[in-house]
Amino acid sequence: MTDATSDPISFDQDADLPQAVVRGYWASVWNRLKYDYVTLFCLALIILIVLSAVFAPWLAPYDPEKSSMAYRLKPVGHDKYILGSDEQGRDILSRILYGGRVSLAMGILPVALGTIIGGIFGIIAGYYGGKVNMIIMRTMDVFFAFPSVLLAVAISGSLGGGIQNQLASLTIVFIPPLCRVAETAASQVRNMDFVDAARASGASTFSILKDHVLITVISPVLVYASTLVSASILLASGLSFLGLGVSPPTPDWGLMLSTLRQSIWVQPLVCAIPGIAILITSIAFNIVSDGLRVAMDVKS
Amino acid sequence: MWIYALRRLILTIPILLGVTIICFLLVQIAPGDPIQSLLPPDASEADAAALRAYYGLDKPLAVQYVVWLGKVLTGDLGMSIQVDAPVAKEVGRAFANTITLALLAVALAFVVSMILGVIAAYKSGTWIDKLFTSVAVFGISVPTFWLGVVLVIIFAVELNWLPAAGMGNSGSENFSYWRWEDFKFAIMPMIALALPPLGIMTRTTRSSVEEVLGQDFVQTLRAKGLGEMAVLRHAVKNAMPQIVAMLGLQLGYLIGGSVLVEMVFNWPGTGYLLNKAILSRDLPVLQGTILVLAASFVMINLVIDLVQSMIDPRIKRS
């Protein structure tokens, strides 16, 4: 892992040897990452998208929810509306900027919640093994019997629209896969010598889980979670497209696409814009998570 | 082989039971009291209790589940609230249309991803590899419903080559892949639906073929003077079990994942039915559709595992 080349036999602390470079894990990860220009570019793009959503009130030229009947469905490049206006005369650019708030939150929050809940279940299942493992993992298996889109639509569909329901259904979708990754990693650590040693030295189960198991499990789980952000953005915008997300007039990329769809015969280009925002964000997250996986050298 | 198949078959039963439990609970988590919506506003408490008893809703949840499961096992999925018809009939008709579309999409994804994946693996590291890998990333990242809308904009609105939506005059009963009047309705939904699996399968094909190409036996094949095409044929053959597994999984995902594409194109499949059920809060249809789709996903996975164990004897031992 390190580039240290000092020879232990002739090692002499007083000798004026060139300092061997000993890099930590994260330093070597960064060293690999810094030459991966595509990943870095996409990382910068994500930061830009996040910042523009956060600072939407300052960046947006108009109120995203204010409609004006006189300026309905204006084309891209219109004097007042750079990216055109929608079927209620609302500025597309402003709605895209504000809409990023919901869409990005729905990409990250469900995965974060799923990581915490799935991770805890996975660690418990992996560490304890036996009956506990069987109960937890067989329950998860049942959820794997649903394709992810179907599970999300099923839960959201019966709970009804609304942002909390969307968050709940997406979190449930992501718990089982993250639980499985955590379980695999935790069950490998369980029988390792250093865990046995910790147990023999009288460490409590909680401190073993916290100090040894969690540390080992966290890196594969986080890398895997990063691959799910893009999927979560796609699923969330899909649910909003079906009307199972934020309630209008709150802007959201999926919902925008859904309402603009009625106008494709009038302003085709304008109608495609919200989807482009989803596409770019989703590509950027996919490429960054791929780059991270390579840089962190985690086997998928 | 038979022992493996039997074991795999038995393992499927608890999963299917779990699926029915989740589908049963779906209706329970829905907000609102179904009894209240059936009664006039001035109905008394006693009337509500009587109706609750009539529908068996006064029994414990576990009893309700067993009664419901018994009906499901005999093919009774309840009645649709919106259209006065049995859910099973509605779902059955829609399911056939979904399968029609899913098979087309998976065939397209398979053919294209094999070509892209094998070439990318063979030309690993070159610009062709990078180009094809980018196509794969695009496929994985694209929102299918947006792609559907864009296809409609290009081929229906601007060029006027293909119909924007629907399934044509033949309808679901007489739809034929071989008649242009029917097939042209399936082209755009097929492409929109095929892209995500195409991306995933291109990646799988590329990585598994590349892995095989790096093995010792490939060097031996080259050393004994085999042509490059023949070497590649060996490599693909060895990578096949993994690719087939992926193919089956993707077919399963398409059957469940076509909700959005079917909605964009008004394709009268399960996704369209599901969407109608969500809009009108027709919970029996929602429940029945989800149950049928999830159960068929489980069965597809079972078949894939069995097929895989037949073409790759190593699996039986694990």
Coordinates of C-alpha atoms in Angstrom, one line a residue, chain A residues 138 141-151 153-161 230 234 237-239 241-242 244 254 257-258 261 264-265 267-269 271-276 278-279 282-283 286-287 290 293, chain B residues 14-15 18-19 22-23 26-27 29-31 137-138 140-143 145-146 149-150 152-153 156-158 164 203 252-253 256-257 259-260 263-266 274-275 278-279 281 283 286 290 293-295 297-298 301:
Chain A
R138 CA -34.2 -13.9 5.0
D141 CA -34.4 -11.6 0.7
V142 CA -38.1 -11.1 0.4
F143 CA -37.5 -7.4 -0.6
F144 CA -35.1 -8.6 -3.2
A145 CA -38.0 -10.3 -4.8
F146 CA -39.2 -6.9 -6.0
P147 CA -37.4 -5.0 -8.8
S148 CA -36.5 -1.7 -7.2
V149 CA -38.7 0.5 -9.4
L150 CA -41.7 -1.8 -8.6
L151 CA -41.1 -1.7 -4.9
V153 CA -44.0 2.5 -6.9
A154 CA -45.8 -0.1 -4.8
I155 CA -45.0 1.6 -1.5
S156 CA -45.4 5.1 -2.8
G157 CA -48.5 4.2 -4.6
S158 CA -50.3 2.9 -1.6
L159 CA -49.0 5.6 0.8
G160 CA -50.0 8.3 -1.8
G161 CA -48.1 11.4 -3.0
S230 CA -27.7 8.2 -9.1
L234 CA -33.7 8.4 -11.1
S237 CA -37.8 11.7 -10.4
G238 CA -39.7 8.8 -11.8
L239 CA -42.0 8.7 -8.8
F241 CA -43.2 12.0 -12.8
L242 CA -46.0 9.6 -11.8
L244 CA -46.0 10.5 -6.3
G254 CA -39.5 14.8 -12.4
L257 CA -41.1 16.9 -17.0
S258 CA -44.5 15.3 -16.2
R261 CA -45.1 16.5 -21.3
I264 CA -44.4 18.6 -26.5
W265 CA -46.3 19.5 -29.7
Q267 CA -42.4 23.6 -27.3
P268 CA -40.5 20.3 -27.7
L269 CA -37.1 21.6 -26.7
C271 CA -40.1 20.0 -22.5
A272 CA -36.8 18.1 -22.7
I273 CA -34.8 20.5 -20.4
P274 CA -35.8 19.1 -16.9
G275 CA -34.8 15.6 -18.1
I276 CA -31.4 17.0 -19.2
I278 CA -31.7 14.8 -14.3
L279 CA -29.5 13.1 -16.9
S282 CA -27.2 11.2 -12.7
I283 CA -24.2 10.7 -15.1
N286 CA -22.4 7.5 -11.6
I287 CA -18.9 8.5 -12.9
D290 CA -17.1 4.5 -10.3
R293 CA -14.5 2.6 -6.3
Chain B
P14 CA -40.8 -18.9 1.6
I15 CA -39.8 -16.0 -0.7
G18 CA -42.9 -13.2 2.0
V19 CA -44.0 -11.5 -1.2
I22 CA -45.7 -7.5 1.7
C23 CA -48.5 -7.2 -0.9
L26 CA -49.5 -2.7 1.1
V27 CA -53.2 -2.2 1.4
I29 CA -50.4 0.9 5.1
A30 CA -52.6 2.9 2.7
P31 CA -54.2 5.9 4.5
V137 CA -22.8 4.9 -18.5
F138 CA -25.3 6.9 -20.5
I140 CA -27.4 3.4 -16.8
S141 CA -27.9 7.1 -16.0
V142 CA -30.7 8.0 -18.4
P143 CA -34.2 8.5 -17.0
F145 CA -39.3 8.4 -19.1
W146 CA -37.3 11.4 -20.3
V149 CA -40.4 11.9 -24.2
V150 CA -37.3 12.8 -26.3
V152 CA -41.5 11.1 -29.1
I153 CA -40.3 14.7 -29.8
A156 CA -43.3 11.7 -33.7
V157 CA -43.4 15.4 -33.3
E158 CA -40.6 16.5 -35.6
A164 CA -46.5 8.8 -30.4
R203 CA -20.6 -3.5 -18.6
G252 CA -37.2 -9.5 -14.5
Y253 CA -36.3 -5.8 -13.9
G256 CA -41.3 -4.5 -13.1
G257 CA -39.5 -1.5 -14.3
V259 CA -44.1 1.4 -15.3
L260 CA -42.7 4.8 -16.5
M263 CA -47.0 5.6 -19.0
V264 CA -45.1 7.8 -21.5
F265 CA -46.3 5.7 -24.4
N266 CA -49.8 4.8 -23.1
L274 CA -50.6 0.4 -12.1
N275 CA -50.5 4.1 -12.9
I278 CA -52.5 4.9 -8.3
L279 CA -54.3 7.9 -9.8
R281 CA -56.6 4.9 -5.6
L283 CA -56.0 -0.5 -4.2
L286 CA -52.5 -2.0 -7.3
I290 CA -47.7 -5.8 -7.8
L293 CA -45.2 -8.8 -11.2
A294 CA -43.2 -9.7 -8.1
A295 CA -44.2 -13.4 -8.3
F297 CA -39.8 -11.8 -11.0
V298 CA -39.2 -14.6 -8.5
N301 CA -34.9 -15.7 -11.2

